[in-house]
Amino acid sequence: MFDCHIHSTFSPDSKIDAKDGCKKAIEIGLQGIIFNDHLELDSPESMFNEAVDFEERSKILDELKKKFEGRLKIFKGVEVGVRPHLIKDLNLIIKKHDFDFVMSSVHDFAGSEDSYNVGTYSYETKEECFIVYLNAVYDAVKNFKYYDVIGHIGFARRYVPFENKSMKYSDYKDILDAILKTVIDDGKGLEVNSSGYRQGLGTPIPDYDILKRYKEMGGEILVLGSDAHQVDDVGKNFDLVKERLQNLGFKYLAYFEKRKPVFLTMD
Ligand SMILES: [Zn+2]
Ligand SMILES: [Zn+2]
């Protein structure tokens, strides 16, 4: 299996030295990993606004590729924080770099003055928050097309200040169908983000019923990511997620090399 969503210390919120991340991946038997560091612009969270030196990261990852050759595949990804007013600049930055994989993620959706976690506190109900969030995801898939996979649909679940943090397909059918249809029609894919388990959500993000719907609608491209920001979380809960995906009828997981999906059979 591949972990397609690991943050190295090139992300300001991660503690994973890239080399240690690679060692951990080998230790737990992963075939490969994608370092998916943050590209955030104009973020309400000031720590994200220092530009990441992707050139420097590229050099370091090239060295690690050599060092671990034959033992671990290592690819260069980016997790892009998408908001409508940033799309032109994001496209320009992405084109300048040699990314293997571009994940489109909606982190800030509550207005530019509020960060993702603070923003979720301003809603009276979970439903109100999730509708705003899902509309922002729909905006992202309609307007930002230079991506490969949509990250963690249901991200707002992590931060809503309500006891029940579930996001069920049946409660948000129309907007989820609109998102999934756009993703599928554009030939893009979804991430299954296993961090939901370690964050006490009891499911990955998105939940299995949304993944089931994605499959029913003809969705095929699925990548698995831990969203690890510390070494111990690399590849965490993957066996559990894999089994559930197989029960839903998924046969393959993908990873990306040079912006193209490579499919691996789950067995
Ligand atoms: Zn994210
Ligand atoms: Zn992430």
Short mmCIF file of C-alpha atoms and ligand atoms in Angstrom, two decimals:
data_model
loop_
_atom_site.label_atom_id
_atom_site.label_comp_id
_atom_site.label_asym_id
_atom_site.label_seq_id
_atom_site.Cartn_x
_atom_site.Cartn_y
_atom_site.Cartn_z
CA MET A 1 0.00 0.00 0.00
CA PHE A 2 0.90 3.62 -0.48
CA ASP A 3 0.44 6.46 1.97
CA CYS A 4 -0.41 9.35 -0.37
CA HIS A 5 -0.69 12.03 2.31
CA ILE A 6 2.26 12.63 4.60
CA HIS A 7 3.47 16.05 5.72
CA SER A 8 7.20 16.60 6.17
CA THR A 9 8.80 19.45 8.09
CA PHE A 10 8.38 21.51 4.92
CA SER A 11 4.84 21.91 6.24
CA PRO A 12 4.92 24.32 9.19
CA ASP A 13 2.57 22.12 11.24
CA SER A 14 4.45 18.83 10.79
CA LYS A 15 7.14 17.18 12.89
CA ILE A 16 8.12 14.51 10.36
CA ASP A 17 11.66 14.73 9.11
CA ALA A 18 11.37 13.33 5.57
CA LYS A 19 14.00 10.67 6.14
CA ASP A 20 12.30 9.44 9.32
CA GLY A 21 8.99 9.30 7.45
CA CYS A 22 10.60 7.04 4.86
CA LYS A 23 12.11 4.77 7.50
CA LYS A 24 8.76 4.43 9.24
CA ALA A 25 7.03 3.60 5.95
CA ILE A 26 9.53 0.80 5.30
CA GLU A 27 9.19 -0.47 8.86
CA ILE A 28 5.42 -0.88 8.52
CA GLY A 29 5.66 -2.44 5.06
CA LEU A 30 4.39 0.33 2.78
CA GLN A 31 5.38 0.20 -0.88
CA GLY A 32 5.62 3.92 -1.21
CA ILE A 33 4.74 7.34 0.10
CA ILE A 34 3.86 10.75 -1.23
CA PHE A 35 5.03 13.80 0.66
CA ASN A 36 2.11 16.11 0.38
CA ASP A 37 3.22 19.38 1.92
CA HIS A 38 0.92 22.37 2.27
CA LEU A 39 0.61 25.08 -0.31
CA GLU A 40 -1.50 27.75 1.36
CA LEU A 41 -1.78 31.35 0.21
CA ASP A 42 -3.29 34.25 2.10
CA SER A 43 -4.05 31.92 4.99
CA PRO A 44 -5.79 33.24 8.12
CA GLU A 45 -3.39 30.92 9.97
CA SER A 46 -0.20 33.01 9.83
CA MET A 47 2.24 30.10 10.13
CA PHE A 48 1.19 28.88 6.67
CA ASN A 49 2.04 32.11 4.92
CA GLU A 50 5.77 31.62 4.70
CA ALA A 51 6.39 30.25 1.20
CA VAL A 52 7.51 26.63 1.19
CA ASP A 53 10.80 26.10 -0.62
CA PHE A 54 9.60 23.34 -2.95
CA GLU A 55 12.88 23.48 -4.91
CA GLU A 56 14.83 22.65 -1.79
CA ARG A 57 12.34 19.92 -0.89
CA SER A 58 12.68 18.46 -4.35
CA LYS A 59 16.44 18.11 -3.89
CA ILE A 60 16.03 16.45 -0.51
CA LEU A 61 13.42 14.03 -1.82
CA ASP A 62 15.66 13.16 -4.81
CA GLU A 63 18.41 12.21 -2.36
CA LEU A 64 15.99 10.09 -0.35
CA LYS A 65 14.75 8.38 -3.51
CA LYS A 66 18.32 7.29 -4.19
CA LYS A 67 18.96 6.27 -0.60
CA PHE A 68 15.85 4.08 -0.37
CA GLU A 69 15.81 2.82 -3.95
CA GLY A 70 14.38 -0.69 -4.23
CA ARG A 71 12.90 -0.45 -0.74
CA LEU A 72 10.43 2.44 -0.97
CA LYS A 73 8.93 4.53 -3.74
CA ILE A 74 8.91 8.24 -2.87
CA PHE A 75 6.93 10.88 -4.71
CA LYS A 76 6.51 14.64 -4.56
CA GLY A 77 3.03 15.85 -3.80
CA VAL A 78 1.38 19.04 -2.70
CA GLU A 79 -1.78 19.66 -0.71
CA VAL A 80 -3.29 22.84 -2.07
CA GLY A 81 -5.57 24.92 0.13
CA VAL A 82 -8.18 26.05 -2.38
CA ARG A 83 -10.25 29.22 -2.13
CA PRO A 84 -11.80 31.04 -5.10
CA HIS A 85 -9.65 34.18 -5.05
CA LEU A 86 -6.40 32.15 -5.09
CA ILE A 87 -6.95 29.89 -8.06
CA LYS A 88 -4.95 31.86 -10.65
CA ASP A 89 -1.92 32.11 -8.38
CA LEU A 90 -2.17 28.46 -7.33
CA ASN A 91 -2.16 27.33 -10.96
CA LEU A 92 0.96 29.38 -11.67
CA ILE A 93 2.83 28.03 -8.66
CA ILE A 94 1.91 24.41 -9.35
CA LYS A 95 3.05 24.68 -12.98
CA LYS A 96 6.48 25.87 -11.84
CA HIS A 97 7.22 22.68 -9.90
CA ASP A 98 7.76 19.00 -10.65
CA PHE A 99 4.90 17.66 -8.55
CA ASP A 100 3.82 14.04 -9.03
CA PHE A 101 0.54 14.61 -7.26
CA VAL A 102 -1.74 17.55 -6.52
CA MET A 103 -4.40 17.24 -3.83
CA SER A 104 -7.12 19.88 -3.77
CA SER A 105 -8.24 20.55 -0.21
CA VAL A 106 -10.72 23.00 1.25
CA HIS A 107 -9.42 24.12 4.64
CA ASP A 108 -10.72 27.67 5.03
CA PHE A 109 -14.36 28.07 4.19
CA ALA A 110 -15.79 30.36 6.83
CA GLY A 111 -14.55 33.66 5.45
CA SER A 112 -10.97 34.80 5.07
CA GLU A 113 -10.74 36.34 8.53
CA ASP A 114 -11.37 33.00 10.27
CA SER A 115 -9.09 29.97 10.26
CA TYR A 116 -10.63 26.56 9.61
CA ASN A 117 -10.94 25.57 13.23
CA VAL A 118 -12.11 28.94 14.53
CA GLY A 119 -14.46 29.30 11.57
CA THR A 120 -16.42 26.17 12.43
CA TYR A 121 -17.35 27.66 15.81
CA SER A 122 -19.42 30.41 14.27
CA TYR A 123 -22.30 28.11 13.23
CA GLU A 124 -25.35 27.35 15.34
CA THR A 125 -25.73 23.83 13.99
CA LYS A 126 -23.57 21.17 12.44
CA GLU A 127 -25.77 21.09 9.35
CA GLU A 128 -25.34 24.80 8.73
CA CYS A 129 -21.57 24.45 8.98
CA PHE A 130 -21.42 21.40 6.72
CA ILE A 131 -23.54 23.01 4.02
CA VAL A 132 -21.20 26.02 3.89
CA TYR A 133 -18.22 23.67 3.86
CA LEU A 134 -19.62 21.41 1.12
CA ASN A 135 -20.54 24.39 -1.02
CA ALA A 136 -16.93 25.53 -0.74
CA VAL A 137 -15.80 22.07 -1.88
CA TYR A 138 -18.22 22.26 -4.81
CA ASP A 139 -16.83 25.68 -5.71
CA ALA A 140 -13.33 24.20 -5.59
CA VAL A 141 -14.10 21.27 -7.90
CA LYS A 142 -15.92 23.53 -10.35
CA ASN A 143 -13.25 26.21 -10.55
CA PHE A 144 -9.87 24.70 -9.66
CA LYS A 145 -9.18 21.99 -12.22
CA TYR A 146 -5.42 21.57 -11.98
CA TYR A 147 -5.58 18.79 -9.39
CA ASP A 148 -5.59 14.99 -9.23
CA VAL A 149 -7.57 14.11 -6.13
CA ILE A 150 -9.92 15.90 -3.72
CA GLY A 151 -8.58 15.67 -0.18
CA HIS A 152 -10.63 14.65 2.86
CA ILE A 153 -14.23 15.50 1.87
CA GLY A 154 -15.69 16.13 5.31
CA PHE A 155 -12.67 17.97 6.73
CA ALA A 156 -15.01 20.23 8.77
CA ARG A 157 -15.96 17.18 10.85
CA ARG A 158 -12.63 17.46 12.64
CA TYR A 159 -13.43 20.86 14.09
CA VAL A 160 -17.17 21.27 14.58
CA PRO A 161 -17.89 21.90 18.27
CA PHE A 162 -20.80 19.45 18.39
CA GLU A 163 -20.80 15.99 19.89
CA ASN A 164 -22.08 14.29 16.77
CA LYS A 165 -19.53 14.97 14.04
CA SER A 166 -20.83 12.54 11.43
CA MET A 167 -21.45 13.59 7.83
CA LYS A 168 -23.81 11.05 6.31
CA TYR A 169 -24.44 10.85 2.58
CA SER A 170 -28.21 10.77 3.08
CA ASP A 171 -28.18 14.14 4.88
CA TYR A 172 -26.27 16.01 2.14
CA LYS A 173 -27.21 14.02 -0.97
CA ASP A 174 -27.67 16.81 -3.49
CA ILE A 175 -24.51 18.72 -2.82
CA LEU A 176 -22.43 15.53 -2.43
CA ASP A 177 -23.78 14.17 -5.73
CA ALA A 178 -22.91 17.45 -7.43
CA ILE A 179 -19.35 17.27 -6.06
CA LEU A 180 -18.85 13.59 -6.91
CA LYS A 181 -20.28 13.98 -10.41
CA THR A 182 -17.91 16.86 -11.16
CA VAL A 183 -14.92 14.89 -9.83
CA ILE A 184 -15.81 11.82 -11.89
CA ASP A 185 -16.66 13.75 -15.08
CA ASP A 186 -13.30 15.50 -14.85
CA GLY A 187 -11.44 12.19 -14.51
CA LYS A 188 -10.21 13.06 -11.02
CA GLY A 189 -10.25 11.01 -7.81
CA LEU A 190 -10.94 11.01 -4.09
CA GLU A 191 -8.75 10.63 -1.07
CA VAL A 192 -9.76 8.35 1.78
CA ASN A 193 -8.19 10.08 4.76
CA SER A 194 -7.65 7.67 7.63
CA SER A 195 -7.02 10.44 10.17
CA GLY A 196 -10.70 10.32 11.15
CA TYR A 197 -9.95 7.23 13.25
CA ARG A 198 -7.20 8.77 15.29
CA GLN A 199 -9.25 11.94 15.70
CA GLY A 200 -12.08 10.00 17.30
CA LEU A 201 -14.52 10.29 14.39
CA GLY A 202 -14.81 6.51 14.08
CA THR A 203 -14.64 6.60 10.27
CA PRO A 204 -12.25 7.88 7.63
CA ILE A 205 -12.92 11.22 5.91
CA PRO A 206 -15.09 10.91 3.87
CA ASP A 207 -17.27 8.27 5.55
CA TYR A 208 -17.89 4.92 3.84
CA ASP A 209 -21.43 5.74 2.70
CA ILE A 210 -20.05 8.62 0.63
CA LEU A 211 -17.39 6.32 -0.84
CA LYS A 212 -20.12 3.79 -1.63
CA ARG A 213 -22.02 6.48 -3.52
CA TYR A 214 -18.83 7.49 -5.36
CA LYS A 215 -18.49 3.89 -6.53
CA GLU A 216 -22.15 3.67 -7.58
CA MET A 217 -21.69 6.82 -9.67
CA GLY A 218 -18.72 5.26 -11.48
CA GLY A 219 -15.86 6.67 -9.41
CA GLU A 220 -12.72 4.58 -9.66
CA ILE A 221 -9.74 6.62 -8.54
CA LEU A 222 -9.19 6.31 -4.81
CA VAL A 223 -6.01 7.09 -2.89
CA LEU A 224 -5.36 6.33 0.75
CA GLY A 225 -3.73 8.91 3.01
CA SER A 226 -2.95 9.12 6.71
CA ASP A 227 -2.44 12.90 6.78
CA ALA A 228 0.41 12.16 9.19
CA HIS A 229 2.07 15.13 10.87
CA GLN A 230 4.06 12.90 13.22
CA VAL A 231 5.99 9.76 12.42
CA ASP A 232 3.80 7.35 14.40
CA ASP A 233 0.76 8.25 12.28
CA VAL A 234 2.27 7.19 8.94
CA GLY A 235 0.05 4.48 7.41
CA LYS A 236 -2.09 4.31 10.55
CA ASN A 237 -5.38 2.32 10.35
CA PHE A 238 -4.79 1.40 6.71
CA ASP A 239 -5.60 -2.30 7.20
CA LEU A 240 -8.95 -1.44 8.70
CA VAL A 241 -9.82 1.00 5.91
CA LYS A 242 -8.65 -1.42 3.23
CA GLU A 243 -10.93 -4.17 4.50
CA ARG A 244 -13.95 -1.86 4.52
CA LEU A 245 -13.18 -0.61 1.01
CA GLN A 246 -12.97 -4.18 -0.25
CA ASN A 247 -16.36 -4.86 1.34
CA LEU A 248 -17.74 -1.95 -0.67
CA GLY A 249 -16.44 -3.62 -3.83
CA PHE A 250 -13.36 -1.50 -4.48
CA LYS A 251 -10.59 -3.58 -6.00
CA TYR A 252 -7.86 -1.01 -6.53
CA LEU A 253 -6.13 1.83 -4.79
CA ALA A 254 -4.10 4.36 -6.72
CA TYR A 255 -1.01 6.45 -6.21
CA PHE A 256 0.26 9.14 -8.53
CA GLU A 257 3.50 9.49 -10.44
CA LYS A 258 4.04 12.50 -12.72
CA ARG A 259 0.37 13.42 -12.31
CA LYS A 260 -0.86 10.03 -13.60
CA PRO A 261 -2.65 7.43 -11.48
CA VAL A 262 -1.02 4.03 -11.01
CA PHE A 263 -3.43 1.36 -9.78
CA LEU A 264 -2.53 -1.29 -7.23
CA THR A 265 -4.71 -4.32 -6.57
CA MET A 266 -5.85 -4.66 -2.97
CA ASP A 267 -5.28 -8.20 -1.75
ZN ZN B 1 -5.83 18.96 4.67
ZN ZN B 2 -2.83 17.25 5.05
#
